[in-house]
Amino acid sequence: MAQIIQSNPEPFAKGEVDPVTVDIIENALRNARYEMDEVLFRTALSPGIREQHDEFPLIAGPDGKMVVGQFGLSIPALLDRFDGTIEEGDVLLTSDPYSCDGAISHANDWLVVTPIYVDGRVVGWASMFGHMSDVGGKTACSMPTDAHTIFEEGVVIPPFKLYSKGVLNEDALRIILNQVRQPDWNRADLNGIVAACRTASRRIQELCARFGADTYVSTLDALLDRNYQAMKKLLAILFEDGETITFSDYICDDGVGFGPYKLTMSLTRNGEKVLLDFTGSDPQSPGPINYYINENLARMFFGIYVITVADPQILWNDGFYPLIDVVIPDKTFWKPEFPAALNARNHGVGRIFDLFGGLLGQKTPDLLNAAGFSSSPHFMYSGHYSDGDRKGEWFQLYSIGFGGIPGRPIGDGPDGHSLWPSFLNIPCEYLESYYPLRIERWETVPDTGGAGLHRGGNGVDVAYHFLEPGTIAIHDDRWLTYPWGVN
């Protein structure tokens, strides 16, 4: 367990905070979170982060609970696994899902965590992870569809201090970057992530200077409690006490010859609390599709779904977690045993939203939706230029494909969209400028979303013309078990 060094041991004096102050600090935190994004987008080199925004920031309180962010992480889990001291100026880095209980889900995600100090006390944490386009391993982009262990998927970084009291561990970083195919990309992306976390730290320090650290921390408690109270009311309205509902869906195959894989989720409300139970899901795969999901991530996905439908203006956070119990059996698709391969967990990430739609909508029509394209299709293209000024130079593209978003009670599903609201496609002009590619067609396909008063979103048809020989790799799913409709 990490030992957090604080020169000022005085506890925070917590108390009531007036609504205006809460509102100001809440919106300042929201802005700081978006500023983290912009710092990274303007400094990253890989198109996956720079153009598609495959990164997830958060700002947490002193206890590691997320108060604002795009993707909940388990800072407490990482701190529990980190054996060492944490001091002002330290920056932790890891890419090992097994070292943080699945706070990140495959080795391509590089997670940075920094403490935020004010007057010798930790007032919070800034954290961000981004998907590195390559982390070594047996294939370009580090996502081999035939991997059987995480060792085949590239360099796996245990939690360590990338910066110690503000000083970069250059030797460790040099060793890490020596394992990857485009170290300049990784270095730039990582520097951008660290800069984003430091930006958040400065903004929090400014808030503490303006309002006082005690008021700031008390406001975080108020924001967390607001979500707790909101979720408590929503659970009582949406679900019958003592009733269990269950839904199952499938991943079509695992890349090594097995499938489909059954994924099951059950929900039971017991008084004020809800139990999410993944029992009944299939055992872990020998291939790379396993999705090692942290219990707090399951809570977060549930909260996003429920809170966003009920009141999209609520700044959702970790405050409601005590109301959600989670059971994930070991050695299953959702909690594989080390050293199971994990790189293709993107299908499980997509399918979990279908599971929630099918589960929560059974008794509550307002929460019901159909299935969508239900995956995170990946397209990868790599090789060497064969002639011209760039002859012999390596090129490598990692990109995320989009599809049809489910139809919903309030309207049609968006066409050709990402499952993540903040993700963007890589512009055709960018692809044609920086890669030996010509994009001959990029369009949605009419009527592929199905019929209905509120139809599903249409799929996407992209035609690539390859100008250089190379290797193409594709991750996709839903070829056997098609997206399902409702009503």
XYZ file of C-alpha atoms in Angstrom:
487
model
C 0.000 0.000 0.000
C 1.247 3.483 -0.865
C 2.471 5.674 1.979
C 1.370 9.252 1.293
C 3.815 11.777 2.739
C 2.238 15.008 4.002
C 4.184 17.647 5.869
C 0.943 19.057 7.259
C -0.984 16.331 9.145
C -3.875 18.614 10.149
C -7.208 17.157 8.960
C -9.501 19.263 6.793
C -12.159 21.218 8.679
C -15.288 20.165 6.828
C -18.574 22.006 6.994
C -21.570 23.291 5.068
C -20.920 25.143 1.814
C -23.384 27.607 0.316
C -24.989 26.653 -3.038
C -23.310 29.462 -4.971
C -19.835 28.322 -3.930
C -20.729 24.715 -4.792
C -21.901 25.832 -8.227
C -18.754 27.878 -8.893
C -16.394 25.087 -7.839
C -18.400 22.464 -9.715
C -18.172 24.395 -12.977
C -14.510 25.183 -12.388
C -13.873 21.446 -12.033
C -15.837 20.774 -15.200
C -13.731 23.347 -17.066
C -10.492 21.932 -15.646
C -11.474 18.495 -16.889
C -12.027 19.848 -20.423
C -8.784 21.812 -20.223
C -7.007 18.522 -19.501
C -8.384 17.224 -22.793
C -7.271 20.250 -24.770
C -3.735 20.192 -23.368
C -3.365 16.599 -24.531
C -5.012 17.051 -27.946
C -2.677 19.935 -28.771
C 0.509 18.073 -27.813
C -0.119 14.423 -28.759
C 1.231 12.939 -32.004
C -0.740 9.710 -32.455
C -4.003 10.153 -34.410
C -5.797 7.866 -31.956
C -5.392 10.500 -29.235
C -4.788 13.691 -31.229
C -7.716 13.242 -33.631
C -9.997 10.574 -32.151
C -9.588 11.579 -28.494
C -9.042 8.080 -27.125
C -8.186 9.311 -23.620
C -9.998 9.662 -20.313
C -9.258 12.237 -17.584
C -10.490 12.570 -14.033
C -10.107 14.751 -10.969
C -10.550 13.106 -7.573
C -10.753 14.162 -3.956
C -8.220 13.317 -1.219
C -9.628 9.784 -0.877
C -9.340 9.087 -4.614
C -13.067 9.284 -5.385
C -13.728 10.803 -8.801
C -15.605 14.119 -8.625
C -15.393 14.926 -12.336
C -14.206 12.933 -15.318
C -15.072 11.070 -18.461
C -14.272 7.568 -17.303
C -14.197 6.418 -13.713
C -10.948 4.941 -12.532
C -9.994 3.228 -9.343
C -7.222 5.383 -7.885
C -7.662 3.642 -4.508
C -6.997 0.272 -6.161
C -3.774 1.552 -7.705
C -2.629 3.085 -4.415
C -3.381 -0.177 -2.627
C -1.101 -2.027 -5.057
C 1.713 0.546 -5.149
C 4.462 -0.295 -2.672
C 6.235 2.950 -1.882
C 5.915 6.544 -0.793
C 4.071 9.299 -2.628
C 5.320 12.860 -2.261
C 4.736 16.240 -3.817
C 5.970 16.293 -7.414
C 5.595 12.524 -7.901
C 3.939 11.133 -11.040
C 2.894 7.473 -11.141
C 2.697 5.521 -14.393
C 1.358 2.039 -15.148
C -0.054 0.074 -18.072
C -0.644 -3.169 -16.174
C -4.371 -3.916 -15.725
C -3.545 -6.629 -13.202
C -1.676 -4.133 -11.004
C -4.661 -1.804 -10.580
C -7.533 -4.306 -10.454
C -8.675 -3.450 -13.966
C -8.773 0.357 -13.626
C -7.315 0.178 -17.150
C -8.215 -2.800 -19.288
C -5.285 -3.519 -21.625
C -1.592 -2.713 -21.964
C -2.145 -0.043 -24.629
C -3.677 2.213 -21.969
C -0.995 4.200 -20.149
C -2.346 5.519 -16.851
C -0.834 8.534 -15.087
C -1.794 9.507 -11.514
C -0.525 12.613 -9.727
C -1.209 13.846 -6.185
C -2.354 17.443 -5.737
C -0.751 19.162 -2.765
C -1.736 22.427 -1.076
C 0.252 23.616 1.943
C 1.666 20.168 2.621
C -1.643 18.305 2.383
C -3.115 16.155 -0.406
C -6.331 17.856 -1.513
C -6.942 15.509 -4.414
C -5.623 13.596 -7.404
C -5.423 14.221 -11.136
C -5.370 11.236 -13.429
C -5.608 10.422 -17.112
C -5.006 7.463 -19.355
C -4.605 7.368 -23.101
C -4.505 4.566 -25.650
C -1.001 4.329 -27.091
C -1.063 3.355 -30.760
C 1.705 0.836 -30.171
C 3.306 -0.700 -27.092
C 5.422 -3.346 -28.818
C 4.488 -7.013 -28.939
C 4.108 -9.402 -31.832
C 2.042 -7.166 -34.137
C 1.952 -3.515 -35.120
C -0.461 -1.558 -32.874
C -0.009 -4.287 -30.222
C -3.436 -5.871 -30.610
C -2.777 -9.423 -31.906
C -6.064 -11.261 -32.405
C -4.390 -14.608 -31.692
C -2.722 -13.647 -28.398
C -3.044 -16.151 -25.542
C -1.229 -14.151 -22.850
C -0.641 -10.495 -22.050
C 3.090 -11.073 -22.661
C 2.394 -11.243 -26.419
C 0.710 -7.838 -26.400
C 3.672 -5.579 -25.729
C 5.447 -3.923 -22.830
C 3.476 -4.061 -19.577
C 4.533 -1.303 -17.178
C 4.160 -1.980 -13.450
C 3.223 0.990 -11.252
C 6.314 3.129 -10.692
C 7.345 6.752 -10.264
C 7.836 8.283 -13.692
C 8.689 11.482 -11.823
C 10.025 11.512 -8.271
C 9.680 14.914 -6.577
C 9.486 16.453 -10.030
C 12.533 14.663 -11.475
C 11.997 12.430 -14.511
C 13.231 8.838 -14.314
C 14.909 9.017 -17.713
C 16.456 5.538 -17.588
C 13.118 3.830 -16.949
C 11.411 5.816 -19.697
C 14.235 5.006 -22.139
C 13.800 1.280 -21.426
C 10.030 1.495 -21.938
C 10.265 3.438 -25.189
C 12.821 0.978 -26.521
C 10.040 -1.639 -26.632
C 7.686 0.282 -28.967
C 7.627 0.856 -32.708
C 7.117 4.634 -32.692
C 8.769 5.956 -29.530
C 8.384 9.594 -30.589
C 4.596 9.152 -30.591
C 4.576 7.462 -27.196
C 6.843 10.099 -25.680
C 4.718 12.963 -26.987
C 1.451 11.352 -25.923
C 2.816 10.536 -22.473
C 4.209 14.057 -22.033
C 0.790 15.408 -22.969
C -0.931 13.222 -20.390
C 1.472 14.352 -17.673
C 1.000 17.992 -18.719
C -2.775 17.559 -18.582
C -2.598 16.201 -15.034
C -0.323 19.060 -13.980
C -2.760 21.525 -15.526
C -5.561 20.071 -13.416
C -3.339 20.278 -10.351
C -2.739 23.990 -10.937
C -6.442 24.665 -11.344
C -7.240 22.871 -8.085
C -4.497 24.775 -6.279
C -5.982 28.013 -7.625
C -9.417 27.037 -6.324
C -7.934 26.279 -2.904
C -6.150 29.640 -2.899
C -9.426 31.370 -3.727
C -11.827 29.517 -1.430
C -9.527 27.758 1.042
C -8.636 24.075 1.073
C -11.235 23.300 3.748
C -14.038 24.814 1.681
C -12.796 23.085 -1.469
C -12.734 19.631 0.138
C -16.136 20.251 1.764
C -17.519 21.115 -1.675
C -16.252 17.821 -3.073
C -18.106 16.038 -0.272
C -21.249 17.989 -1.184
C -20.949 17.011 -4.864
C -20.440 13.355 -3.983
C -23.356 13.412 -1.559
C -25.624 15.022 -4.163
C -25.057 12.094 -6.508
C -25.593 9.673 -3.656
C -28.949 11.228 -2.798
C -30.005 11.448 -6.454
C -29.134 7.819 -7.122
C -30.893 6.657 -3.962
C -34.131 8.260 -5.184
C -33.688 6.928 -8.734
C -33.140 3.359 -7.547
C -36.323 3.487 -5.468
C -38.306 4.799 -8.454
C -36.897 2.542 -11.166
C -36.635 -0.901 -9.544
C -38.959 -3.041 -7.456
C -37.595 -3.979 -4.044
C -36.578 -7.645 -3.943
C -37.118 -8.269 -7.665
C -34.315 -9.728 -9.804
C -34.029 -8.987 -13.523
C -31.523 -10.663 -15.840
C -30.283 -10.191 -19.384
C -27.718 -11.982 -21.543
C -25.928 -11.087 -24.755
C -22.974 -12.553 -26.631
C -19.503 -11.869 -28.013
C -19.308 -13.712 -31.312
C -15.761 -15.121 -31.198
C -12.405 -14.740 -29.505
C -9.979 -14.726 -32.429
C -8.568 -18.186 -31.662
C -11.509 -20.347 -32.716
C -13.963 -20.284 -29.812
C -17.324 -18.600 -29.316
C -19.875 -17.250 -28.967
C -19.308 -16.151 -25.347
C -22.345 -15.601 -23.164
C -22.346 -12.417 -21.069
C -24.930 -12.228 -18.306
C -25.890 -9.454 -15.926
C -28.503 -9.514 -13.159
C -29.866 -6.706 -11.006
C -31.611 -6.973 -7.650
C -32.725 -4.076 -5.453
C -32.454 -4.714 -1.746
C -33.816 -1.705 0.131
C -31.759 1.362 -0.793
C -29.061 -0.661 -2.548
C -28.782 -2.491 -5.845
C -26.756 -5.632 -6.575
C -25.172 -6.006 -10.021
C -24.212 -9.642 -10.504
C -22.192 -10.928 -13.476
C -22.622 -14.576 -12.424
C -23.660 -16.763 -15.347
C -21.192 -15.225 -17.783
C -18.885 -17.621 -19.602
C -15.375 -18.494 -18.375
C -12.428 -16.441 -19.546
C -11.299 -16.858 -23.122
C -7.959 -18.336 -24.196
C -7.917 -15.475 -26.738
C -7.603 -11.715 -26.212
C -11.266 -10.644 -25.880
C -11.403 -10.814 -22.058
C -12.602 -7.579 -20.463
C -11.097 -7.235 -16.997
C -13.646 -4.837 -15.534
C -13.049 -3.222 -12.188
C -16.042 -3.289 -9.827
C -15.959 0.511 -9.686
C -16.058 0.648 -13.486
C -19.201 -1.492 -13.405
C -20.689 0.967 -10.917
C -19.663 3.856 -13.154
C -21.222 2.370 -16.295
C -24.433 1.761 -14.361
C -24.414 5.311 -13.025
C -23.760 6.863 -16.437
C -26.699 4.986 -17.870
C -29.171 5.778 -15.093
C -28.155 9.344 -14.225
C -27.746 10.504 -17.822
C -31.209 9.230 -18.774
C -32.812 10.746 -15.666
C -30.972 14.093 -15.592
C -28.159 14.738 -18.094
C -27.192 17.958 -16.309
C -25.990 16.131 -13.210
C -22.200 16.029 -13.016
C -21.964 12.341 -12.257
C -19.206 11.157 -9.954
C -18.272 8.340 -7.577
C -20.603 9.482 -4.811
C -23.270 6.857 -5.464
C -20.884 3.878 -5.338
C -21.913 2.773 -1.811
C -25.414 2.142 -3.187
C -24.190 -0.384 -5.781
C -22.860 -3.798 -4.811
C -21.056 -5.703 -7.564
C -20.302 -9.417 -7.871
C -17.878 -10.514 -10.622
C -16.783 -14.174 -10.383
C -13.092 -14.932 -10.857
C -11.752 -16.631 -14.003
C -14.656 -15.361 -16.101
C -14.809 -13.123 -19.164
C -15.150 -10.116 -16.828
C -12.348 -11.056 -14.416
C -9.759 -13.262 -16.127
C -6.818 -14.723 -14.287
C -3.313 -13.405 -14.958
C -1.690 -13.629 -17.508
C -4.777 -13.812 -19.747
C -4.632 -11.764 -22.955
C -6.705 -8.564 -22.871
C -5.981 -6.482 -25.966
C -9.344 -7.041 -27.746
C -11.517 -6.141 -24.773
C -13.084 -3.413 -26.930
C -15.988 -5.714 -27.819
C -16.844 -6.219 -24.158
C -16.624 -2.463 -23.565
C -19.217 -1.952 -26.275
C -21.432 -4.851 -25.326
C -21.851 -3.707 -21.730
C -24.098 -0.881 -22.922
C -26.325 -3.369 -24.714
C -26.462 -5.391 -21.516
C -27.578 -2.369 -19.531
C -30.159 -1.445 -22.171
C -31.631 -4.932 -22.237
C -31.479 -5.263 -18.462
C -32.730 -1.899 -17.237
C -35.367 -1.454 -19.940
C -37.318 -4.600 -19.053
C -39.244 -2.920 -16.254
C -38.628 0.745 -17.074
C -39.568 1.766 -20.634
C -37.732 5.096 -20.324
C -34.441 3.188 -19.927
C -35.057 0.826 -22.831
C -33.019 0.848 -25.996
C -32.186 -1.622 -28.755
C -28.708 -2.935 -29.474
C -26.286 -0.838 -31.484
C -23.189 -1.718 -33.447
C -22.096 -2.834 -30.008
C -18.365 -2.869 -30.463
C -15.381 -0.632 -30.990
C -14.185 -1.706 -34.433
C -10.468 -1.184 -34.959
C -8.753 -0.733 -38.319
C -4.957 -0.919 -38.503
C -2.592 -0.492 -41.439
C 1.201 -0.590 -41.289
C 4.270 -1.071 -43.438
C 7.251 0.675 -45.055
C 7.186 3.172 -47.880
C 8.543 1.454 -50.967
C 9.896 4.456 -52.875
C 10.096 8.237 -53.058
C 11.495 10.603 -50.437
C 10.151 8.438 -47.616
C 11.468 5.111 -48.937
C 12.051 2.691 -46.093
C 10.199 4.839 -43.541
C 7.751 3.042 -41.251
C 4.085 4.045 -41.225
C 1.476 2.828 -38.785
C -2.210 3.669 -38.426
C -4.451 2.731 -35.523
C -8.024 3.966 -35.849
C -11.413 3.347 -34.258
C -14.455 2.685 -36.426
C -17.986 3.839 -35.745
C -21.475 2.508 -36.391
C -25.156 2.846 -35.613
C -26.187 3.962 -32.122
C -29.312 2.255 -30.696
C -32.797 3.624 -31.157
C -34.203 5.068 -27.936
C -37.565 6.123 -26.511
C -36.750 9.766 -27.245
C -35.740 9.376 -30.890
C -33.633 7.768 -33.584
C -30.127 6.578 -32.868
C -27.338 8.696 -34.407
C -25.829 7.468 -37.675
C -22.175 6.499 -37.901
C -21.274 7.582 -34.374
C -18.889 6.439 -31.674
C -20.137 4.671 -28.574
C -18.214 7.330 -26.605
C -19.789 10.779 -27.053
C -16.455 12.608 -27.131
C -14.764 10.417 -29.765
C -14.311 11.768 -33.287
C -13.369 10.128 -36.564
C -9.953 10.771 -38.081
C -10.580 13.277 -40.903
C -10.074 11.961 -44.417
C -7.753 14.900 -45.099
C -5.542 13.828 -42.184
C -5.411 10.210 -43.357
C -4.566 11.177 -46.917
C -1.928 13.690 -45.790
C -0.041 11.478 -43.363
C -0.585 7.943 -44.726
C -0.317 6.207 -48.095
C -4.120 6.091 -48.278
C -6.879 7.474 -50.429
C -10.371 7.482 -48.946
C -12.729 6.870 -51.844
C -15.928 6.658 -49.824
C -16.962 7.464 -46.238
C -20.713 7.447 -45.851
C -23.573 6.106 -43.823
C -25.605 3.290 -45.357
C -29.341 4.059 -45.585
C -31.785 1.747 -43.786
C -29.124 -0.374 -42.071
C -30.375 0.855 -38.687
C -33.635 -1.048 -39.099
C -37.215 0.160 -39.281
C -39.179 1.681 -36.434
C -40.824 4.772 -35.031
C -37.428 5.427 -33.436
C -35.000 3.559 -35.657
C -31.442 2.612 -34.881
C -28.545 4.564 -36.316
C -27.241 3.582 -39.726
C -23.907 1.899 -40.220
C -20.879 3.265 -42.047
C -19.295 2.257 -45.353
C -15.642 3.261 -45.799
C -13.585 2.450 -48.884
C -9.804 2.603 -48.459
C -7.442 2.664 -51.430
C -4.015 1.508 -50.271
C -1.105 3.220 -51.996
C 1.622 1.099 -50.410
C 1.868 -2.600 -49.634
C 1.516 -3.354 -45.943
C -0.329 -5.281 -43.283
C -4.007 -4.725 -42.502
C -5.602 -5.824 -39.247
C -9.258 -5.531 -38.259
C -11.026 -6.029 -34.955
C -14.807 -6.313 -35.162
C -17.725 -8.354 -33.899
C -21.498 -8.905 -34.319
C -21.039 -11.049 -37.422
C -22.825 -14.017 -35.796
C -25.099 -12.492 -33.144
C -26.685 -9.488 -34.792
C -27.830 -6.378 -32.937
C -31.312 -6.958 -31.546
C -34.340 -4.677 -31.731
C -37.148 -3.996 -29.268
C -40.829 -3.102 -29.579
